[in-house]
Coordinates of C-alpha atoms in Angstrom, one line a residue:
M1 CA -7.2 4.4 11.9
K2 CA -8.8 2.6 9.0
G3 CA -7.1 1.4 5.8
V4 CA -7.9 1.7 2.1
V5 CA -6.3 -0.3 -0.6
L6 CA -6.9 1.2 -4.1
A7 CA -6.7 -1.7 -6.5
G8 CA -8.6 -0.4 -9.5
G9 CA -7.5 0.8 -12.9
S10 CA -7.1 -1.1 -16.1
G11 CA -3.4 -1.9 -15.9
T12 CA -2.8 -0.8 -19.5
R13 CA 1.0 -0.7 -19.0
L14 CA 0.9 -4.4 -18.4
H15 CA -1.2 -5.4 -21.4
P16 CA -1.9 -8.0 -22.6
I17 CA -1.4 -9.7 -19.2
T18 CA -4.0 -7.5 -17.5
Q19 CA -6.7 -7.8 -20.2
A20 CA -8.1 -10.8 -18.3
V21 CA -7.1 -10.2 -14.7
S22 CA -6.5 -7.3 -12.3
K23 CA -2.9 -6.2 -12.0
Q24 CA -3.1 -6.5 -8.2
L25 CA -4.0 -10.2 -8.5
L26 CA -0.8 -11.0 -10.5
P27 CA 1.9 -12.9 -8.6
V28 CA 4.9 -11.1 -7.2
F29 CA 7.0 -14.3 -6.8
D30 CA 5.0 -16.4 -4.3
K31 CA 1.9 -14.4 -3.5
P32 CA -0.6 -12.1 -5.1
M33 CA 0.5 -8.5 -5.5
I34 CA -2.3 -7.2 -3.2
Y35 CA -0.8 -9.1 -0.2
Y36 CA 2.1 -6.5 -0.1
P37 CA 0.0 -3.4 0.4
L38 CA -2.3 -5.3 2.8
S39 CA 0.7 -6.3 4.8
V40 CA 1.7 -2.6 5.2
L41 CA -1.7 -1.7 6.7
M42 CA -1.7 -4.7 9.0
L43 CA 1.9 -3.8 10.2
A44 CA 0.5 -0.4 11.0
G45 CA -2.0 -2.1 13.3
I46 CA -5.0 -1.4 11.1
R47 CA -7.7 -4.1 11.3
E48 CA -10.5 -2.5 9.2
I49 CA -9.6 -2.4 5.5
L50 CA -11.6 -1.3 2.5
V51 CA -10.5 -2.8 -0.9
I52 CA -11.6 -0.7 -3.9
S53 CA -11.5 -2.1 -7.4
T54 CA -13.4 -2.3 -10.6
P55 CA -16.9 -4.0 -10.8
T56 CA -15.3 -6.7 -12.9
D57 CA -12.4 -7.5 -10.6
L58 CA -14.1 -7.1 -7.2
P59 CA -15.6 -10.6 -7.1
L60 CA -12.1 -12.0 -7.6
F61 CA -10.7 -10.1 -4.6
K62 CA -13.6 -11.3 -2.5
R63 CA -12.8 -14.8 -3.5
L64 CA -9.2 -14.4 -2.6
L65 CA -9.5 -12.5 0.7
G66 CA -13.0 -13.2 2.0
S67 CA -14.2 -11.4 5.1
G68 CA -10.6 -11.1 6.5
E69 CA -11.7 -13.1 9.6
Q70 CA -9.0 -15.7 9.0
F71 CA -6.4 -12.9 9.5
G72 CA -8.2 -11.4 12.5
V73 CA -9.2 -8.3 10.4
T74 CA -12.2 -7.1 8.5
F75 CA -12.2 -6.6 4.7
E76 CA -14.9 -4.6 3.1
Y77 CA -15.2 -3.9 -0.7
A78 CA -16.3 -1.1 -2.9
E79 CA -16.4 -0.3 -6.6
Q80 CA -14.6 2.3 -8.6
A81 CA -16.3 2.2 -11.9
A82 CA -13.6 4.2 -13.7
P83 CA -10.1 5.4 -12.8
N84 CA -11.1 8.9 -11.7
G85 CA -8.0 9.6 -9.6
L86 CA -6.5 8.4 -6.3
A87 CA -8.4 10.9 -4.2
E88 CA -11.7 9.4 -5.3
A89 CA -10.9 6.6 -2.8
F90 CA -12.0 9.0 0.0
V91 CA -15.3 9.8 -1.8
I92 CA -16.0 6.2 -2.4
G93 CA -14.9 5.2 1.1
K94 CA -16.7 8.0 3.0
D95 CA -19.1 5.8 4.9
F96 CA -16.4 3.2 5.6
I97 CA -14.0 5.8 7.0
G98 CA -16.7 7.5 9.1
E99 CA -15.0 9.7 11.7
D100 CA -11.7 7.9 11.8
D101 CA -8.3 8.7 10.4
V102 CA -7.3 6.8 7.3
A103 CA -4.3 5.2 5.6
L104 CA -4.4 4.9 1.8
V105 CA -2.0 2.5 0.0
L106 CA -1.8 1.8 -3.7
G107 CA -2.4 -1.8 -4.7
D108 CA 0.8 -2.1 -6.8
N109 CA 3.3 -0.7 -4.3
I110 CA 5.7 -2.9 -2.3
F111 CA 7.5 -1.6 0.8
Y112 CA 10.3 -3.4 2.7
G113 CA 12.7 -2.2 5.4
Q114 CA 13.9 -2.8 8.9
G115 CA 11.7 -1.2 11.6
F116 CA 9.0 -0.2 9.1
S117 CA 6.1 -1.5 11.4
K118 CA 7.4 0.6 14.3
T119 CA 7.5 3.7 12.1
L120 CA 4.0 3.1 10.7
Q121 CA 2.5 2.7 14.2
Q122 CA 4.3 5.7 15.5
K123 CA 3.1 8.0 12.7
A124 CA -0.4 6.7 12.9
T125 CA -0.5 7.4 16.6
E126 CA 1.0 10.9 16.3
L127 CA -1.0 11.9 13.2
D128 CA -2.1 15.5 12.9
G129 CA -2.9 16.3 9.3
C130 CA -1.1 14.3 6.6
V131 CA 1.9 12.1 6.6
L132 CA 3.6 11.2 3.3
F133 CA 6.5 8.8 2.7
G134 CA 9.3 9.9 0.5
Y135 CA 11.9 7.7 -1.3
P136 CA 15.0 8.9 -3.2
V137 CA 15.0 8.0 -6.9
K138 CA 17.2 8.8 -9.8
D139 CA 14.3 10.0 -12.1
P140 CA 12.2 12.2 -9.8
E141 CA 10.6 13.9 -12.8
R142 CA 8.4 10.8 -13.2
Y143 CA 6.8 11.2 -9.8
G144 CA 5.2 13.6 -7.3
V145 CA 8.2 15.2 -5.6
G146 CA 8.6 16.5 -2.1
E147 CA 11.1 19.2 -1.1
V148 CA 12.3 19.5 2.5
D149 CA 14.6 22.0 4.2
A150 CA 17.7 21.1 6.3
S151 CA 15.5 20.4 9.4
G152 CA 13.3 18.0 7.4
K153 CA 10.3 20.4 7.1
L154 CA 8.2 19.8 4.0
L155 CA 8.4 23.0 1.8
S156 CA 6.8 22.0 -1.5
I157 CA 5.1 19.3 -3.5
E158 CA 5.2 19.1 -7.3
E159 CA 3.7 16.6 -9.6
K160 CA 6.1 15.3 -12.3
P161 CA 8.1 18.5 -12.4
E162 CA 10.4 19.2 -15.4
T163 CA 13.0 20.5 -13.0
P164 CA 12.6 18.7 -9.7
K165 CA 13.6 20.5 -6.5
S166 CA 14.7 17.2 -4.9
N167 CA 15.0 13.5 -5.6
K168 CA 12.4 12.5 -3.1
A169 CA 9.5 10.7 -4.8
I170 CA 6.3 10.6 -2.9
T171 CA 5.3 6.9 -2.6
G172 CA 1.9 5.3 -2.8
L173 CA 1.3 5.3 1.0
Y174 CA -0.5 8.2 2.7
F175 CA -1.8 8.8 6.2
Y176 CA -4.5 11.4 6.7
D177 CA -6.7 12.7 9.5
N178 CA -10.5 12.6 9.0
E179 CA -10.5 16.0 7.3
V180 CA -9.4 14.3 4.1
V181 CA -13.0 13.1 3.5
D182 CA -14.2 16.7 3.2
I183 CA -11.1 17.8 1.3
A184 CA -11.6 15.1 -1.4
A185 CA -15.3 15.9 -1.6
N186 CA -14.6 19.5 -2.5
L187 CA -11.8 18.9 -4.9
K188 CA -12.2 20.2 -8.5
P189 CA -11.3 17.5 -11.1
S190 CA -8.1 18.1 -13.0
K191 CA -7.9 18.6 -16.8
R192 CA -7.9 14.8 -17.1
G193 CA -11.2 14.7 -15.1
E194 CA -9.5 13.1 -12.1
L195 CA -9.4 13.9 -8.4
E196 CA -5.7 14.2 -7.8
I197 CA -4.0 13.1 -4.6
T198 CA -1.4 15.8 -5.1
D199 CA -4.2 18.4 -4.7
V200 CA -5.2 16.8 -1.4
N201 CA -1.5 16.9 -0.2
L202 CA -1.2 20.5 -1.2
T203 CA -4.2 21.4 0.8
Y204 CA -2.6 20.0 3.9
L205 CA 0.7 21.6 3.0
K206 CA -0.9 25.0 2.8
Q207 CA -2.4 24.4 6.3
G208 CA 1.1 23.6 7.6
R209 CA 0.0 20.1 8.5
A210 CA 1.9 17.9 6.0
E211 CA 4.9 15.8 6.9
L212 CA 7.3 13.9 4.7
V213 CA 8.9 10.8 6.3
E214 CA 12.0 9.8 4.4
L215 CA 12.6 6.1 3.6
T216 CA 16.3 6.1 3.4
R217 CA 19.1 3.7 2.5
G218 CA 18.5 0.1 3.3
F219 CA 14.8 0.5 2.5
A220 CA 13.1 -0.7 -0.7
W221 CA 10.1 0.8 -2.4
L222 CA 9.0 -1.0 -5.6
D223 CA 6.3 0.0 -8.1
T224 CA 5.1 -3.0 -10.1
G225 CA 3.3 -1.1 -12.9
T226 CA 5.4 -2.3 -15.9
H227 CA 6.6 -5.6 -17.1
D228 CA 10.2 -4.9 -16.1
S229 CA 9.3 -3.6 -12.7
L230 CA 7.0 -6.5 -12.0
L231 CA 9.7 -9.0 -12.9
E232 CA 12.3 -7.0 -10.8
A233 CA 10.0 -7.0 -7.8
G234 CA 9.5 -10.8 -8.1
Q235 CA 13.3 -11.3 -8.3
F236 CA 13.8 -8.9 -5.3
V237 CA 11.4 -10.9 -3.1
Q238 CA 12.8 -14.2 -4.3
V239 CA 16.4 -13.3 -3.4
L240 CA 15.4 -12.0 0.0
E241 CA 13.3 -14.9 0.9
H242 CA 15.8 -17.5 -0.3
R243 CA 18.7 -15.9 1.5
Q244 CA 17.0 -15.1 4.8
G245 CA 14.6 -18.0 5.0
V246 CA 11.6 -15.7 5.8
R247 CA 8.7 -14.5 3.6
I248 CA 7.8 -10.9 2.9
A249 CA 4.2 -9.9 3.2
C250 CA 3.0 -13.2 4.6
L251 CA -0.4 -12.1 5.9
E252 CA -0.7 -15.2 8.2
E253 CA 2.6 -14.5 9.9
I254 CA 1.9 -10.8 10.3
A255 CA -1.5 -11.6 11.8
L256 CA 0.2 -13.9 14.3
R257 CA 3.0 -11.4 15.2
M258 CA 0.5 -8.6 15.6
G259 CA -1.6 -10.6 17.9
F260 CA -4.6 -10.7 15.5
I261 CA -4.8 -14.5 15.5
T262 CA -3.5 -17.3 17.7
A263 CA -0.7 -19.8 16.9
D264 CA -3.3 -22.6 16.5
E265 CA -5.3 -20.4 14.0
C266 CA -2.2 -19.6 12.1
Y267 CA -1.3 -23.3 11.9
A268 CA -4.7 -24.1 10.6
L269 CA -4.3 -21.5 7.8
G270 CA -1.0 -23.1 6.8
E271 CA -2.5 -26.6 6.8
K272 CA -5.0 -25.5 4.1
L273 CA -2.0 -24.6 1.9
A274 CA 0.2 -27.5 3.1
K275 CA 1.0 -28.7 -0.4
S276 CA 2.9 -25.5 -1.2
G277 CA 6.1 -24.1 0.3
Y278 CA 4.1 -21.1 1.5
G279 CA 1.8 -23.3 3.5
E280 CA 4.7 -25.2 5.0
Y281 CA 6.3 -21.8 6.0
V282 CA 3.1 -20.7 7.7
M283 CA 2.9 -23.9 9.7
A284 CA 6.5 -23.6 10.7
V285 CA 5.9 -20.0 11.9
A286 CA 2.9 -21.1 13.9
K287 CA 5.1 -23.8 15.6
G288 CA 7.7 -21.2 16.5
Q289 CA 10.3 -22.7 14.2
I290 CA 10.9 -19.5 12.3

């Protein structure tokens, strides 16, 4: 399975902050926002990742992330000239995806929960069609919503319904088999001129090959698209890290735990950041102190 991070858009809800820098490069407490979705893909065992962003912002992502070799992965980059819908990621990434399955994660989504890595790896291995991840919210009318029956079977998907059939919002993480490339290529643009991810999901649902995995109590899903939600996400990460003494979405640590790099390589990465608490943490992880 390959991974795609969609980090485009103009971040208008965060203006004026995002008039000069990509939203996904803003800090969420102690690290850039894009570290969080990247960590999800790495926890799923994915080592080939495509970062899609605007022509203006792409050089900044390349400067931050490089080739990915330092984390034992490979980063490639592609441009999305205009925000033409989430499903355009599969059109842009067609050559990168090739004949593989693919995971798409939005660059402003944060996921945190016990056993998440195991769930991701299991669903990636068992994939037959489409796997969506649902999260209960108090205002489902703001999201794409998935309805399931008593056995957990996905019955319907609606985009921002006036009368939601459930409180399960579909998050910004999606697993697809390779058919998604052809599905996206044949989509008709919406009235807004966009290739909608909901239309992709509905295609799989009609085939009977769409599954909704519920992220239940004790799990956190955060969208950092507004000033308030960005601040709340930073506070959430700060509290967890200070209380537990561990760092969320530390790519160096994840690379080590997943076996992508050695302890010595991890320590060397920490040394480069040694003047920061983040660098000290990475070195401590490498030495087995955490």
